Amino acid sequence: MDLNLPPKVTDRAFARLGEIGAGKDGKALRVAVEGGGCSGFQYDIALDEPGDGDLVLEGSGERVVIDEVSLPFLTGAVIDFTEELIGARFVIDNPNATSSCGCGTSFAM
């Protein structure tokens, strides 16, 4: 497994950022990994301004940013947007997670 493979962002996720006007407001979707949650790690997903040292993934005039500390945890992950009965949300398909919890925001490695 290539440990330097950056995460991918789906067209659907970039399209959703366009719909909510993130880029027009100078914002990007920040995906971070923090300690905590029911499985040891959890995702923190929010609109934010890009910072120094962030990896910036661009598409359709929109940006997704990941900080240097979170990046190794997101190697080869796919950042997507889904609309389900429980609601619409950004989701992360992370091949590094050995287990995850039902909420979809917490995982273990």
mmCIF file with all atom_site columns, C-alpha atoms in Angstrom:
data_model
loop_
_atom_site.group_PDB
_atom_site.id
_atom_site.type_symbol
_atom_site.label_atom_id
_atom_site.label_alt_id
_atom_site.label_comp_id
_atom_site.label_asym_id
_atom_site.label_entity_id
_atom_site.label_seq_id
_atom_site.pdbx_PDB_ins_code
_atom_site.Cartn_x
_atom_site.Cartn_y
_atom_site.Cartn_z
_atom_site.occupancy
_atom_site.B_iso_or_equiv
_atom_site.pdbx_formal_charge
_atom_site.auth_seq_id
_atom_site.auth_comp_id
_atom_site.auth_asym_id
_atom_site.auth_atom_id
_atom_site.pdbx_PDB_model_num
ATOM 1   C CA . MET A 1 1   ? 0.000   0.000  0.000   1.00 0.00 ? 1   MET A CA 1
ATOM 2   C CA . ASP A 1 2   ? 1.337   3.429  -0.953  1.00 0.00 ? 2   ASP A CA 1
ATOM 3   C CA . LEU A 1 3   ? 1.421   5.533  2.201   1.00 0.00 ? 3   LEU A CA 1
ATOM 4   C CA . ASN A 1 4   ? 1.569   8.751  0.204   1.00 0.00 ? 4   ASN A CA 1
ATOM 5   C CA . LEU A 1 5   ? -1.573  8.248  -1.864  1.00 0.00 ? 5   LEU A CA 1
ATOM 6   C CA . PRO A 1 6   ? -3.648  11.394 -1.274  1.00 0.00 ? 6   PRO A CA 1
ATOM 7   C CA . PRO A 1 7   ? -7.355  11.158 -0.570  1.00 0.00 ? 7   PRO A CA 1
ATOM 8   C CA . LYS A 1 8   ? -9.746  11.460 -3.503  1.00 0.00 ? 8   LYS A CA 1
ATOM 9   C CA . VAL A 1 9   ? -12.773 13.740 -3.581  1.00 0.00 ? 9   VAL A CA 1
ATOM 10  C CA . THR A 1 10  ? -15.764 12.643 -5.654  1.00 0.00 ? 10  THR A CA 1
ATOM 11  C CA . ASP A 1 11  ? -17.462 14.883 -8.207  1.00 0.00 ? 11  ASP A CA 1
ATOM 12  C CA . ARG A 1 12  ? -20.573 14.641 -6.033  1.00 0.00 ? 12  ARG A CA 1
ATOM 13  C CA . ALA A 1 13  ? -18.727 16.136 -3.048  1.00 0.00 ? 13  ALA A CA 1
ATOM 14  C CA . PHE A 1 14  ? -17.307 18.995 -5.133  1.00 0.00 ? 14  PHE A CA 1
ATOM 15  C CA . ALA A 1 15  ? -20.767 19.596 -6.630  1.00 0.00 ? 15  ALA A CA 1
ATOM 16  C CA . ARG A 1 16  ? -22.303 19.840 -3.152  1.00 0.00 ? 16  ARG A CA 1
ATOM 17  C CA . LEU A 1 17  ? -19.671 22.387 -2.110  1.00 0.00 ? 17  LEU A CA 1
ATOM 18  C CA . GLY A 1 18  ? -20.651 24.390 -5.197  1.00 0.00 ? 18  GLY A CA 1
ATOM 19  C CA . GLU A 1 19  ? -24.334 24.178 -4.268  1.00 0.00 ? 19  GLU A CA 1
ATOM 20  C CA . ILE A 1 20  ? -23.701 25.613 -0.820  1.00 0.00 ? 20  ILE A CA 1
ATOM 21  C CA . GLY A 1 21  ? -21.434 28.354 -2.228  1.00 0.00 ? 21  GLY A CA 1
ATOM 22  C CA . ALA A 1 22  ? -18.335 27.388 -0.237  1.00 0.00 ? 22  ALA A CA 1
ATOM 23  C CA . GLY A 1 23  ? -15.828 28.570 -2.853  1.00 0.00 ? 23  GLY A CA 1
ATOM 24  C CA . LYS A 1 24  ? -17.611 31.886 -3.397  1.00 0.00 ? 24  LYS A CA 1
ATOM 25  C CA . ASP A 1 25  ? -17.259 32.590 0.316   1.00 0.00 ? 25  ASP A CA 1
ATOM 26  C CA . GLY A 1 26  ? -13.536 31.748 0.232   1.00 0.00 ? 26  GLY A CA 1
ATOM 27  C CA . LYS A 1 27  ? -14.150 28.588 2.220   1.00 0.00 ? 27  LYS A CA 1
ATOM 28  C CA . ALA A 1 28  ? -13.071 24.979 1.721   1.00 0.00 ? 28  ALA A CA 1
ATOM 29  C CA . LEU A 1 29  ? -14.277 21.717 3.207   1.00 0.00 ? 29  LEU A CA 1
ATOM 30  C CA . ARG A 1 30  ? -11.821 20.832 5.971   1.00 0.00 ? 30  ARG A CA 1
ATOM 31  C CA . VAL A 1 31  ? -11.500 17.128 6.741   1.00 0.00 ? 31  VAL A CA 1
ATOM 32  C CA . ALA A 1 32  ? -9.542  16.443 9.926   1.00 0.00 ? 32  ALA A CA 1
ATOM 33  C CA . VAL A 1 33  ? -8.918  13.391 12.074  1.00 0.00 ? 33  VAL A CA 1
ATOM 34  C CA . GLU A 1 34  ? -8.972  13.804 15.846  1.00 0.00 ? 34  GLU A CA 1
ATOM 35  C CA . GLY A 1 35  ? -8.509  11.458 18.753  1.00 0.00 ? 35  GLY A CA 1
ATOM 36  C CA . GLY A 1 36  ? -11.761 10.469 20.432  1.00 0.00 ? 36  GLY A CA 1
ATOM 37  C CA . GLY A 1 37  ? -15.097 9.125  19.325  1.00 0.00 ? 37  GLY A CA 1
ATOM 38  C CA . CYS A 1 38  ? -16.414 5.691  20.153  1.00 0.00 ? 38  CYS A CA 1
ATOM 39  C CA . SER A 1 39  ? -13.732 3.877  18.104  1.00 0.00 ? 39  SER A CA 1
ATOM 40  C CA . GLY A 1 40  ? -10.572 5.859  18.945  1.00 0.00 ? 40  GLY A CA 1
ATOM 41  C CA . PHE A 1 41  ? -10.517 8.406  16.126  1.00 0.00 ? 41  PHE A CA 1
ATOM 42  C CA . GLN A 1 42  ? -13.191 10.654 14.715  1.00 0.00 ? 42  GLN A CA 1
ATOM 43  C CA . TYR A 1 43  ? -13.613 12.860 11.673  1.00 0.00 ? 43  TYR A CA 1
ATOM 44  C CA . ASP A 1 44  ? -14.100 16.573 12.021  1.00 0.00 ? 44  ASP A CA 1
ATOM 45  C CA . ILE A 1 45  ? -15.670 17.967 8.853   1.00 0.00 ? 45  ILE A CA 1
ATOM 46  C CA . ALA A 1 46  ? -16.358 21.688 8.586   1.00 0.00 ? 46  ALA A CA 1
ATOM 47  C CA . LEU A 1 47  ? -16.195 24.669 6.256   1.00 0.00 ? 47  LEU A CA 1
ATOM 48  C CA . ASP A 1 48  ? -12.980 26.556 6.922   1.00 0.00 ? 48  ASP A CA 1
ATOM 49  C CA . GLU A 1 49  ? -10.316 28.680 5.285   1.00 0.00 ? 49  GLU A CA 1
ATOM 50  C CA . PRO A 1 50  ? -7.226  26.867 3.975   1.00 0.00 ? 50  PRO A CA 1
ATOM 51  C CA . GLY A 1 51  ? -4.182  27.200 6.221   1.00 0.00 ? 51  GLY A CA 1
ATOM 52  C CA . ASP A 1 52  ? -0.419  26.934 5.859   1.00 0.00 ? 52  ASP A CA 1
ATOM 53  C CA . GLY A 1 53  ? 0.688   23.338 5.370   1.00 0.00 ? 53  GLY A CA 1
ATOM 54  C CA . ASP A 1 54  ? -2.739  22.100 4.268   1.00 0.00 ? 54  ASP A CA 1
ATOM 55  C CA . LEU A 1 55  ? -3.063  19.691 1.373   1.00 0.00 ? 55  LEU A CA 1
ATOM 56  C CA . VAL A 1 56  ? -5.521  21.354 -1.010  1.00 0.00 ? 56  VAL A CA 1
ATOM 57  C CA . LEU A 1 57  ? -7.601  19.160 -3.328  1.00 0.00 ? 57  LEU A CA 1
ATOM 58  C CA . GLU A 1 58  ? -9.380  21.184 -6.011  1.00 0.00 ? 58  GLU A CA 1
ATOM 59  C CA . GLY A 1 59  ? -12.218 20.438 -8.387  1.00 0.00 ? 59  GLY A CA 1
ATOM 60  C CA . SER A 1 60  ? -15.017 22.385 -10.077 1.00 0.00 ? 60  SER A CA 1
ATOM 61  C CA . GLY A 1 61  ? -13.770 25.611 -8.499  1.00 0.00 ? 61  GLY A CA 1
ATOM 62  C CA . GLU A 1 62  ? -14.147 24.133 -4.994  1.00 0.00 ? 62  GLU A CA 1
ATOM 63  C CA . ARG A 1 63  ? -11.533 23.007 -2.487  1.00 0.00 ? 63  ARG A CA 1
ATOM 64  C CA . VAL A 1 64  ? -11.130 20.324 0.168   1.00 0.00 ? 64  VAL A CA 1
ATOM 65  C CA . VAL A 1 65  ? -8.286  20.836 2.650   1.00 0.00 ? 65  VAL A CA 1
ATOM 66  C CA . ILE A 1 66  ? -6.539  18.388 4.970   1.00 0.00 ? 66  ILE A CA 1
ATOM 67  C CA . ASP A 1 67  ? -3.964  19.338 7.592   1.00 0.00 ? 67  ASP A CA 1
ATOM 68  C CA . GLU A 1 68  ? -0.542  17.652 7.804   1.00 0.00 ? 68  GLU A CA 1
ATOM 69  C CA . VAL A 1 69  ? -1.382  15.743 11.006  1.00 0.00 ? 69  VAL A CA 1
ATOM 70  C CA . SER A 1 70  ? -4.605  14.239 9.602   1.00 0.00 ? 70  SER A CA 1
ATOM 71  C CA . LEU A 1 71  ? -3.194  13.373 6.177   1.00 0.00 ? 71  LEU A CA 1
ATOM 72  C CA . PRO A 1 72  ? -1.515  10.038 7.101   1.00 0.00 ? 72  PRO A CA 1
ATOM 73  C CA . PHE A 1 73  ? -4.834  8.803  8.539   1.00 0.00 ? 73  PHE A CA 1
ATOM 74  C CA . LEU A 1 74  ? -6.584  9.616  5.248   1.00 0.00 ? 74  LEU A CA 1
ATOM 75  C CA . THR A 1 75  ? -4.162  7.953  2.813   1.00 0.00 ? 75  THR A CA 1
ATOM 76  C CA . GLY A 1 76  ? -6.184  6.545  -0.096  1.00 0.00 ? 76  GLY A CA 1
ATOM 77  C CA . ALA A 1 77  ? -9.513  7.588  1.430   1.00 0.00 ? 77  ALA A CA 1
ATOM 78  C CA . VAL A 1 78  ? -12.477 8.775  -0.635  1.00 0.00 ? 78  VAL A CA 1
ATOM 79  C CA . ILE A 1 79  ? -14.393 11.871 0.452   1.00 0.00 ? 79  ILE A CA 1
ATOM 80  C CA . ASP A 1 80  ? -17.959 11.745 -0.868  1.00 0.00 ? 80  ASP A CA 1
ATOM 81  C CA . PHE A 1 81  ? -21.370 13.307 -0.348  1.00 0.00 ? 81  PHE A CA 1
ATOM 82  C CA . THR A 1 82  ? -24.407 11.141 0.230   1.00 0.00 ? 82  THR A CA 1
ATOM 83  C CA . GLU A 1 83  ? -28.111 11.758 0.580   1.00 0.00 ? 83  GLU A CA 1
ATOM 84  C CA . GLU A 1 84  ? -29.944 9.108  2.570   1.00 0.00 ? 84  GLU A CA 1
ATOM 85  C CA . LEU A 1 85  ? -33.093 8.882  4.632   1.00 0.00 ? 85  LEU A CA 1
ATOM 86  C CA . ILE A 1 86  ? -31.101 9.823  7.737   1.00 0.00 ? 86  ILE A CA 1
ATOM 87  C CA . GLY A 1 87  ? -29.923 12.984 6.016   1.00 0.00 ? 87  GLY A CA 1
ATOM 88  C CA . ALA A 1 88  ? -27.432 14.393 3.567   1.00 0.00 ? 88  ALA A CA 1
ATOM 89  C CA . ARG A 1 89  ? -23.801 14.504 4.650   1.00 0.00 ? 89  ARG A CA 1
ATOM 90  C CA . PHE A 1 90  ? -20.189 14.299 3.608   1.00 0.00 ? 90  PHE A CA 1
ATOM 91  C CA . VAL A 1 91  ? -18.822 10.798 4.197   1.00 0.00 ? 91  VAL A CA 1
ATOM 92  C CA . ILE A 1 92  ? -15.348 9.269  4.213   1.00 0.00 ? 92  ILE A CA 1
ATOM 93  C CA . ASP A 1 93  ? -14.556 5.814  2.867   1.00 0.00 ? 93  ASP A CA 1
ATOM 94  C CA . ASN A 1 94  ? -11.251 5.131  4.595   1.00 0.00 ? 94  ASN A CA 1
ATOM 95  C CA . PRO A 1 95  ? -9.269  1.983  3.706   1.00 0.00 ? 95  PRO A CA 1
ATOM 96  C CA . ASN A 1 96  ? -7.045  2.557  6.773   1.00 0.00 ? 96  ASN A CA 1
ATOM 97  C CA . ALA A 1 97  ? -9.904  2.119  9.234   1.00 0.00 ? 97  ALA A CA 1
ATOM 98  C CA . THR A 1 98  ? -9.897  -1.374 10.717  1.00 0.00 ? 98  THR A CA 1
ATOM 99  C CA . SER A 1 99  ? -13.317 -0.820 12.251  1.00 0.00 ? 99  SER A CA 1
ATOM 100 C CA . SER A 1 100 ? -15.851 1.953  12.416  1.00 0.00 ? 100 SER A CA 1
ATOM 101 C CA . CYS A 1 101 ? -18.949 2.665  14.396  1.00 0.00 ? 101 CYS A CA 1
ATOM 102 C CA . GLY A 1 102 ? -22.506 3.009  13.160  1.00 0.00 ? 102 GLY A CA 1
ATOM 103 C CA . CYS A 1 103 ? -22.442 6.800  13.236  1.00 0.00 ? 103 CYS A CA 1
ATOM 104 C CA . GLY A 1 104 ? -19.864 6.803  10.408  1.00 0.00 ? 104 GLY A CA 1
ATOM 105 C CA . THR A 1 105 ? -17.796 9.545  12.033  1.00 0.00 ? 105 THR A CA 1
ATOM 106 C CA . SER A 1 106 ? -15.663 7.383  14.323  1.00 0.00 ? 106 SER A CA 1
ATOM 107 C CA . PHE A 1 107 ? -13.110 4.697  13.394  1.00 0.00 ? 107 PHE A CA 1
ATOM 108 C CA . ALA A 1 108 ? -10.159 2.646  14.632  1.00 0.00 ? 108 ALA A CA 1
ATOM 109 C CA . MET A 1 109 ? -6.814  1.865  12.996  1.00 0.00 ? 109 MET A CA 1
#
